[in-house]
Amino acid sequence: MIKLAGIGASRGIAIGKIYLLDRSRMCVLKYEIQKDEINKEIQRFKEAVAESTKYLNKIKEKAKKNLDSKFLGIMNGHMMILQDDLLVSETIDRIKNERINAEWVFQKSMKRLRNIFLKMDDEYLRERGKDIDHVGNLILRNLIGHDQESIADLNEKAIIVSRDLAPSDVVQMKKDKVLGFVTEAGGKTSHVSIMAASFEIPAVVGLNGIIEKAGLGDSIIVDGIEGVVIINPTKEEFKHYLKKLQIFEYHNKELLKIKDFKAETTDGFSVKLMANIETNLEIPLAKRQGAQGVGLFRTECLFLNRQDLPSEEEHFQIYKETVESFAPHPVIIRTLDAGGDKIVPQLNKIEANPALGLRAIRYSLKQLNIFKEQLRAILRAGHFGNIKIMYPLISGLEEIQKANEILEEVKEDLSRDGIPFKKNIEIGIMIETPSAAVIADVLAHAVDFFSIGTNDLIQYVLAVDRTNEMVASLYQPLHPSVLRLIQLVLKSAEKANIEVSVCGSMGGNPLSALILLGLGKIDSMSMYAHSLPKIKKMIRNVSLKDAKDISSHILTLSSFKEINDYVSAEVPKRFSDDMNFADLN
Ligand code: PEP
Ligand code: MG
């Protein structure tokens, strides 16, 4: 049994077998084959061995020409391994007898042979153990083929363990197959973590070294609540987590009972609770959890897992479906936020510093065709319901003005073409750069609403990469500088009489959401759908007065340690037993 602690990125508990997606190596799945498939499977294996022999021969010929005798010796050793009876015949026998796929059986034989070598006294022979890896991986690569590294190919239930995952991987995860995932890289608010939460896939990230410890097909428990992973659990651990899973599911069901109630404090202040979504596939979940519209539609997903770009029509159909589904509630479409930790492969170039690079609105203002297509689609969908536009990563007034100029051009085009669209569409901006927060009083006069993106705001205020597990402990949502800036933004919005929402992950955490409420007037909070009921429960259990008292006290404290200590010790005391923060957190 190995127990490891990482960062809980997406709540929930998953129990299953490991699917090792190590892109530097190979991922091998185990599956049974039918009796009539045995010969085909053996043939497939023989072909992979033949391919590997051909490849090694070619390299050997090259070595001969260059008269590199040392290298030639190694190659001869490799060729001998390929002819090794134990490795080849044993694999064929096991395919026949056990009726398991070739790569799985072969990998087992390879491991066994390597272990025999590694235990030898003679150093030279011990070294040959490593050669077995080289040759074995060559055969495996030929068996699997390079394209098979896609998560979409997973055809049995498993928990993915990987060095890192891309947003495009998460989109491809089939919920009935991917029970959970664990990565070495990543922070709580990295895009991949947020998407996992959106899709309700339990996940733990920032678990350095797990690849080395995880064995193919090993049993694993992923506790996304505590950020704990257990490989090959004992019977007791297994029972414990099975029970925890049941309790978790029970709480979720209980919380859902209040989904249609108002999110109103005990002294009558109400907050609109909306959903963050990434695709239209999340609409049913968001509605089930009681979302009053969409506070943030992250549109990057439309661009993932394809080589081309989504057409205006594709954008339009998805936005139209969303806005019609949530009527009469609003749907806020954020224009493309490509770049940073949301790399869209066909658009973004490699940059030394992507978080500070050509990202979000900066990208859209450079690639006007892509921007215009999206704006046209949003405006057209606005004809069918309550839709708003939101620009991401604004850092100054000029960006808003430039984006609005483009919007006006698009409106003129639509008018000229006689296409119906929403003329008086509301425009909002994300407040997620320190620059925008500091001049929020100026920006407030240029837009209809603000939405505070705490994920990026924290990253940029504290200069802590939100995706980097090595600095994850420095990523502190309750840092005094973050809280003061948020208060400043709330004040500016109130003074200019515009609506303000919080759409970063802070709003989805009951303790931080409570503090946000106390910092100033917030009209709505938007979060991944799964968090909505617990935030509603928190709000219904607190008075605005209490929230203000707590936040005022916090603002007198000087370090995030003091703030965290105060919050976790003192805040829960103010609530009834029914409000169990430990369960909700
Ligand atoms: C944010 O930065 O808080 C936010 C909501 O946007 P994203 O997480 O998509 O960057
Ligand atoms: Mg952001």
CSV table of N, CA and C in Angstrom, one decimal, residues 146-259:
chain,number,residue,atom,x,y,z
A,146,HIS,N,1.6,4.7,-32.3
A,146,HIS,CA,1.7,5.9,-31.6
A,146,HIS,C,0.4,6.6,-31.3
A,147,ASP,N,-0.6,6.4,-32.2
A,147,ASP,CA,-1.9,7.1,-32.1
A,147,ASP,C,-2.7,6.7,-30.9
A,148,GLN,N,-2.3,5.5,-30.3
A,148,GLN,CA,-3.2,5.0,-29.3
A,148,GLN,C,-3.1,5.7,-27.9
A,149,GLU,N,-2.2,6.7,-27.9
A,149,GLU,CA,-2.1,7.4,-26.6
A,149,GLU,C,-3.3,8.3,-26.3
A,150,SER,N,-4.3,8.3,-27.1
A,150,SER,CA,-5.4,9.2,-26.8
A,150,SER,C,-6.3,8.6,-25.8
A,151,ILE,N,-6.8,9.4,-24.9
A,151,ILE,CA,-7.7,9.0,-23.8
A,151,ILE,C,-9.0,8.5,-24.4
A,152,ALA,N,-9.4,9.0,-25.6
A,152,ALA,CA,-10.6,8.6,-26.2
A,152,ALA,C,-10.7,7.1,-26.5
A,153,ASP,N,-9.5,6.5,-26.6
A,153,ASP,CA,-9.4,5.1,-26.9
A,153,ASP,C,-9.7,4.2,-25.7
A,154,LEU,N,-9.7,4.8,-24.5
A,154,LEU,CA,-9.9,3.9,-23.3
A,154,LEU,C,-11.2,3.2,-23.4
A,155,ASN,N,-11.1,1.8,-23.4
A,155,ASN,CA,-12.3,1.1,-23.6
A,155,ASN,C,-12.7,0.2,-22.3
A,156,GLU,N,-12.0,0.5,-21.2
A,156,GLU,CA,-12.5,-0.1,-20.0
A,156,GLU,C,-12.4,0.9,-18.9
A,157,LYS,N,-13.1,0.7,-17.8
A,157,LYS,CA,-13.1,1.7,-16.7
A,157,LYS,C,-11.8,1.7,-16.1
A,158,ALA,N,-11.3,2.9,-15.9
A,158,ALA,CA,-9.9,3.1,-15.3
A,158,ALA,C,-9.7,4.4,-14.7
A,159,ILE,N,-8.7,4.5,-13.9
A,159,ILE,CA,-8.3,5.8,-13.3
A,159,ILE,C,-6.9,6.2,-14.0
A,160,ILE,N,-6.9,7.4,-14.6
A,160,ILE,CA,-5.7,7.8,-15.4
A,160,ILE,C,-4.7,8.3,-14.4
A,161,VAL,N,-3.5,7.8,-14.6
A,161,VAL,CA,-2.3,8.4,-13.9
A,161,VAL,C,-1.4,8.9,-14.9
A,162,SER,N,-1.0,10.2,-14.8
A,162,SER,CA,-0.2,10.8,-15.9
A,162,SER,C,0.7,11.9,-15.4
A,163,ARG,N,1.7,12.2,-16.1
A,163,ARG,CA,2.6,13.3,-15.7
A,163,ARG,C,1.8,14.6,-15.8
A,164,ASP,N,1.1,14.8,-16.9
A,164,ASP,CA,0.3,16.0,-17.1
A,164,ASP,C,-0.8,15.7,-18.1
A,165,LEU,N,-1.8,16.5,-18.0
A,165,LEU,CA,-2.9,16.3,-19.0
A,165,LEU,C,-3.2,17.6,-19.6
A,166,ALA,N,-3.7,17.6,-20.9
A,166,ALA,CA,-4.1,18.8,-21.5
A,166,ALA,C,-5.6,19.0,-21.4
A,167,PRO,N,-6.1,20.2,-21.5
A,167,PRO,CA,-7.6,20.4,-21.5
A,167,PRO,C,-8.2,19.5,-22.6
A,168,SER,N,-7.5,19.3,-23.7
A,168,SER,CA,-8.1,18.5,-24.8
A,168,SER,C,-8.3,17.0,-24.3
A,169,ASP,N,-7.4,16.6,-23.4
A,169,ASP,CA,-7.6,15.2,-22.8
A,169,ASP,C,-8.8,15.1,-22.0
A,170,VAL,N,-9.1,16.1,-21.2
A,170,VAL,CA,-10.2,16.1,-20.3
A,170,VAL,C,-11.5,16.1,-21.1
A,171,VAL,N,-11.5,16.8,-22.2
A,171,VAL,CA,-12.7,16.9,-23.0
A,171,VAL,C,-13.0,15.5,-23.6
A,172,GLN,N,-12.0,14.8,-23.9
A,172,GLN,CA,-12.2,13.5,-24.5
A,172,GLN,C,-12.5,12.4,-23.5
A,173,MET,N,-12.5,12.7,-22.2
A,173,MET,CA,-12.7,11.6,-21.2
A,173,MET,C,-14.2,11.2,-21.3
A,174,LYS,N,-14.4,9.9,-21.4
A,174,LYS,CA,-15.8,9.4,-21.4
A,174,LYS,C,-16.1,9.1,-19.9
A,175,LYS,N,-17.1,9.7,-19.4
A,175,LYS,CA,-17.4,9.7,-18.0
A,175,LYS,C,-17.6,8.2,-17.5
A,176,ASP,N,-18.1,7.4,-18.4
A,176,ASP,CA,-18.4,6.0,-18.0
A,176,ASP,C,-17.1,5.2,-18.0
A,177,LYS,N,-16.0,5.7,-18.5
A,177,LYS,CA,-14.7,5.0,-18.6
A,177,LYS,C,-13.7,5.6,-17.6
A,178,VAL,N,-13.6,6.9,-17.7
A,178,VAL,CA,-12.6,7.6,-16.8
A,178,VAL,C,-13.2,7.8,-15.4
A,179,LEU,N,-12.8,7.0,-14.4
A,179,LEU,CA,-13.4,7.2,-13.1
A,179,LEU,C,-12.8,8.3,-12.3
A,180,GLY,N,-11.6,8.6,-12.7
A,180,GLY,CA,-10.9,9.7,-12.0
A,180,GLY,C,-9.5,9.9,-12.6
A,181,PHE,N,-8.8,10.9,-12.2
A,181,PHE,CA,-7.4,11.0,-12.7
A,181,PHE,C,-6.5,11.6,-11.7
A,182,VAL,N,-5.2,11.3,-11.9
A,182,VAL,CA,-4.1,11.8,-11.0
A,182,VAL,C,-3.0,12.3,-11.9
A,183,THR,N,-2.5,13.5,-11.6
A,183,THR,CA,-1.4,14.0,-12.4
A,183,THR,C,-0.2,14.5,-11.5
A,184,GLU,N,0.9,14.4,-12.0
A,184,GLU,CA,2.1,14.9,-11.3
A,184,GLU,C,2.1,16.5,-11.3
A,185,ALA,N,1.7,17.0,-12.4
A,185,ALA,CA,1.7,18.5,-12.6
A,185,ALA,C,0.3,19.1,-12.1
A,186,GLY,N,0.3,20.4,-12.1
A,186,GLY,CA,-1.0,21.0,-11.9
A,186,GLY,C,-1.3,21.6,-10.6
A,187,GLY,N,-2.1,22.7,-10.5
A,187,GLY,CA,-2.6,23.3,-9.3
A,187,GLY,C,-4.1,23.2,-9.3
A,188,LYS,N,-4.7,23.6,-8.1
A,188,LYS,CA,-6.1,23.5,-7.9
A,188,LYS,C,-7.0,24.3,-9.0
A,189,THR,N,-6.4,25.4,-9.4
A,189,THR,CA,-7.2,26.2,-10.4
A,189,THR,C,-6.6,26.1,-11.8
A,190,SER,N,-5.8,25.2,-12.1
A,190,SER,CA,-5.3,25.0,-13.4
A,190,SER,C,-6.6,24.6,-14.3
A,191,HIS,N,-6.5,24.9,-15.5
A,191,HIS,CA,-7.7,24.7,-16.4
A,191,HIS,C,-8.1,23.3,-16.3
A,192,VAL,N,-7.2,22.4,-16.3
A,192,VAL,CA,-7.5,20.9,-16.3
A,192,VAL,C,-8.3,20.6,-15.0
A,193,SER,N,-7.9,21.1,-13.9
A,193,SER,CA,-8.6,20.9,-12.7
A,193,SER,C,-10.0,21.4,-12.7
A,194,ILE,N,-10.1,22.6,-13.2
A,194,ILE,CA,-11.4,23.2,-13.3
A,194,ILE,C,-12.3,22.4,-14.2
A,195,MET,N,-11.8,21.9,-15.3
A,195,MET,CA,-12.6,21.1,-16.2
A,195,MET,C,-13.0,19.8,-15.6
A,196,ALA,N,-12.1,19.2,-14.8
A,196,ALA,CA,-12.4,17.9,-14.1
A,196,ALA,C,-13.6,18.1,-13.2
A,197,ALA,N,-13.5,19.3,-12.5
A,197,ALA,CA,-14.6,19.6,-11.6
A,197,ALA,C,-15.9,19.8,-12.3
A,198,SER,N,-15.8,20.5,-13.5
A,198,SER,CA,-17.0,20.7,-14.3
A,198,SER,C,-17.6,19.4,-14.8
A,199,PHE,N,-16.8,18.5,-15.1
A,199,PHE,CA,-17.3,17.2,-15.6
A,199,PHE,C,-17.5,16.2,-14.5
A,200,GLU,N,-17.3,16.6,-13.3
A,200,GLU,CA,-17.5,15.8,-12.1
A,200,GLU,C,-16.6,14.5,-12.1
A,201,ILE,N,-15.3,14.7,-12.5
A,201,ILE,CA,-14.4,13.6,-12.5
A,201,ILE,C,-13.5,13.8,-11.3
A,202,PRO,N,-13.5,12.9,-10.3
A,202,PRO,CA,-12.6,13.1,-9.1
A,202,PRO,C,-11.2,13.2,-9.6
A,203,ALA,N,-10.4,14.1,-9.0
A,203,ALA,CA,-9.0,14.3,-9.5
A,203,ALA,C,-8.1,14.8,-8.4
A,204,VAL,N,-6.9,14.3,-8.4
A,204,VAL,CA,-5.9,14.8,-7.5
A,204,VAL,C,-4.7,15.2,-8.4
A,205,VAL,N,-4.2,16.4,-8.2
A,205,VAL,CA,-3.0,16.9,-9.1
A,205,VAL,C,-1.9,17.2,-8.2
A,206,GLY,N,-0.8,17.6,-8.8
A,206,GLY,CA,0.4,18.0,-8.1
A,206,GLY,C,1.1,16.9,-7.3
A,207,LEU,N,1.0,15.6,-7.8
A,207,LEU,CA,1.5,14.5,-7.0
A,207,LEU,C,2.8,14.0,-7.6
A,208,ASN,N,3.8,14.7,-7.3
A,208,ASN,CA,5.1,14.4,-7.8
A,208,ASN,C,5.6,13.0,-7.6
A,209,GLY,N,6.1,12.3,-8.6
A,209,GLY,CA,6.7,11.0,-8.4
A,209,GLY,C,5.7,9.9,-8.5
A,210,ILE,N,4.4,10.2,-8.8
A,210,ILE,CA,3.4,9.1,-8.8
A,210,ILE,C,3.6,8.1,-9.9
A,211,ILE,N,4.2,8.6,-11.1
A,211,ILE,CA,4.4,7.8,-12.2
A,211,ILE,C,5.3,6.6,-11.9
A,212,GLU,N,6.4,6.9,-11.1
A,212,GLU,CA,7.3,5.9,-10.7
A,212,GLU,C,6.7,4.8,-9.8
A,213,LYS,N,5.7,5.3,-9.0
A,213,LYS,CA,5.2,4.4,-8.0
A,213,LYS,C,4.0,3.6,-8.5
A,214,ALA,N,3.3,4.1,-9.6
A,214,ALA,CA,2.1,3.5,-10.1
A,214,ALA,C,2.4,2.3,-11.0
A,215,GLY,N,1.9,1.2,-10.8
A,215,GLY,CA,2.1,0.1,-11.7
A,215,GLY,C,0.9,-0.1,-12.5
A,216,LEU,N,1.1,-0.6,-13.7
A,216,LEU,CA,0.0,-0.8,-14.7
A,216,LEU,C,-1.0,-1.8,-14.0
A,217,GLY,N,-2.3,-1.4,-14.1
A,217,GLY,CA,-3.3,-2.3,-13.6
A,217,GLY,C,-3.4,-2.4,-12.0
A,218,ASP,N,-2.5,-1.7,-11.3
A,218,ASP,CA,-2.7,-1.6,-9.9
A,218,ASP,C,-4.0,-1.1,-9.4
A,219,SER,N,-4.4,-1.4,-8.2
A,219,SER,CA,-5.7,-0.8,-7.7
A,219,SER,C,-5.3,0.6,-7.1
A,220,ILE,N,-6.2,1.5,-7.2
A,220,ILE,CA,-6.0,2.8,-6.8
A,220,ILE,C,-7.2,3.5,-6.2
A,221,ILE,N,-7.1,4.3,-5.2
A,221,ILE,CA,-8.2,5.1,-4.7
A,221,ILE,C,-7.8,6.6,-4.9
A,222,VAL,N,-8.7,7.3,-5.4
A,222,VAL,CA,-8.4,8.8,-5.6
A,222,VAL,C,-9.4,9.5,-4.7
A,223,ASP,N,-8.9,10.2,-3.7
A,223,ASP,CA,-9.8,11.0,-2.9
A,223,ASP,C,-9.6,12.5,-3.2
A,224,GLY,N,-10.5,13.0,-4.1
A,224,GLY,CA,-10.4,14.4,-4.6
A,224,GLY,C,-10.8,15.4,-3.5
A,225,ILE,N,-11.4,14.9,-2.5
A,225,ILE,CA,-11.8,15.8,-1.4
A,225,ILE,C,-10.6,16.2,-0.5
A,226,GLU,N,-9.8,15.2,-0.1
A,226,GLU,CA,-8.7,15.5,0.7
A,226,GLU,C,-7.4,15.6,-0.1
A,227,GLY,N,-7.4,15.3,-1.4
A,227,GLY,CA,-6.2,15.3,-2.2
A,227,GLY,C,-5.3,14.2,-1.9
A,228,VAL,N,-5.9,13.0,-1.6
A,228,VAL,CA,-5.1,11.8,-1.2
A,228,VAL,C,-5.2,10.7,-2.3
A,229,VAL,N,-4.1,10.0,-2.5
A,229,VAL,CA,-4.2,8.9,-3.5
A,229,VAL,C,-3.6,7.7,-2.8
A,230,ILE,N,-4.2,6.5,-2.9
A,230,ILE,CA,-3.7,5.3,-2.3
A,230,ILE,C,-3.6,4.2,-3.4
A,231,ILE,N,-2.3,3.7,-3.5
A,231,ILE,CA,-2.1,2.7,-4.5
A,231,ILE,C,-2.1,1.3,-3.8
A,232,ASN,N,-2.7,0.4,-4.4
A,232,ASN,CA,-2.9,-1.0,-3.7
A,232,ASN,C,-3.3,-0.9,-2.3
A,233,PRO,N,-4.5,-0.4,-2.0
A,233,PRO,CA,-5.0,-0.2,-0.7
A,233,PRO,C,-5.2,-1.5,0.1
A,234,THR,N,-5.1,-1.4,1.4
A,234,THR,CA,-5.4,-2.6,2.2
A,234,THR,C,-6.9,-2.8,2.2
A,235,LYS,N,-7.4,-3.9,2.7
A,235,LYS,CA,-8.8,-4.2,2.8
A,235,LYS,C,-9.5,-3.1,3.7
A,236,GLU,N,-8.8,-2.7,4.8
A,236,GLU,CA,-9.4,-1.7,5.7
A,236,GLU,C,-9.6,-0.3,5.0
A,237,GLU,N,-8.5,0.0,4.2
A,237,GLU,CA,-8.5,1.3,3.5
A,237,GLU,C,-9.7,1.3,2.5
A,238,PHE,N,-9.8,0.2,1.8
A,238,PHE,CA,-10.8,0.0,0.8
A,238,PHE,C,-12.2,0.2,1.4
A,239,LYS,N,-12.4,-0.5,2.5
A,239,LYS,CA,-13.7,-0.4,3.2
A,239,LYS,C,-14.0,1.1,3.6
A,240,HIS,N,-12.9,1.7,4.2
A,240,HIS,CA,-13.1,3.1,4.7
A,240,HIS,C,-13.5,4.0,3.5
A,241,TYR,N,-12.9,3.8,2.4
A,241,TYR,CA,-13.2,4.8,1.3
A,241,TYR,C,-14.5,4.5,0.6
A,242,LEU,N,-14.9,3.2,0.6
A,242,LEU,CA,-16.2,2.8,0.1
A,242,LEU,C,-17.3,3.6,0.9
A,243,LYS,N,-17.0,3.6,2.2
A,243,LYS,CA,-18.0,4.2,3.1
A,243,LYS,C,-18.0,5.8,2.9
A,244,LYS,N,-16.8,6.3,2.7
A,244,LYS,CA,-16.6,7.7,2.5
A,244,LYS,C,-17.3,8.1,1.2
A,245,LEU,N,-17.2,7.3,0.2
A,245,LEU,CA,-17.9,7.5,-1.1
A,245,LEU,C,-19.4,7.6,-0.9
A,246,GLN,N,-19.9,6.6,-0.1
A,246,GLN,CA,-21.4,6.6,0.1
A,246,GLN,C,-21.8,7.9,0.8
A,247,ILE,N,-21.0,8.3,1.8
A,247,ILE,CA,-21.4,9.5,2.6
A,247,ILE,C,-21.4,10.7,1.7
A,248,PHE,N,-20.4,10.8,0.8
A,248,PHE,CA,-20.2,11.9,-0.1
A,248,PHE,C,-21.5,12.0,-1.0
A,249,GLU,N,-21.8,10.8,-1.5
A,249,GLU,CA,-23.0,10.8,-2.4
A,249,GLU,C,-24.3,11.1,-1.7
A,250,TYR,N,-24.4,10.7,-0.4
A,250,TYR,CA,-25.5,11.0,0.4
A,250,TYR,C,-25.6,12.5,0.6
A,251,HIS,N,-24.5,13.1,0.9
A,251,HIS,CA,-24.5,14.6,1.1
A,251,HIS,C,-24.9,15.3,-0.1
A,252,ASN,N,-24.4,14.9,-1.2
A,252,ASN,CA,-24.8,15.5,-2.5
A,252,ASN,C,-26.3,15.5,-2.7
A,253,LYS,N,-26.8,14.3,-2.4
A,253,LYS,CA,-28.3,14.1,-2.6
A,253,LYS,C,-29.0,15.0,-1.7
A,254,GLU,N,-28.6,15.1,-0.4
A,254,GLU,CA,-29.3,15.9,0.6
A,254,GLU,C,-29.2,17.4,0.1
A,255,LEU,N,-28.1,17.8,-0.3
A,255,LEU,CA,-27.9,19.2,-0.7
A,255,LEU,C,-28.8,19.6,-1.9
A,256,LEU,N,-29.0,18.6,-2.7
A,256,LEU,CA,-29.9,18.9,-3.9
A,256,LEU,C,-31.3,19.2,-3.5
A,257,LYS,N,-31.7,18.9,-2.3
A,257,LYS,CA,-33.1,19.2,-1.9
A,257,LYS,C,-33.4,20.7,-1.9
A,258,ILE,N,-32.3,21.5,-1.7
A,258,ILE,CA,-32.6,22.9,-1.7
A,258,ILE,C,-32.3,23.6,-3.0
A,259,LYS,N,-32.2,22.8,-4.0
A,259,LYS,CA,-31.7,23.4,-5.3
A,259,LYS,C,-32.7,24.5,-5.9
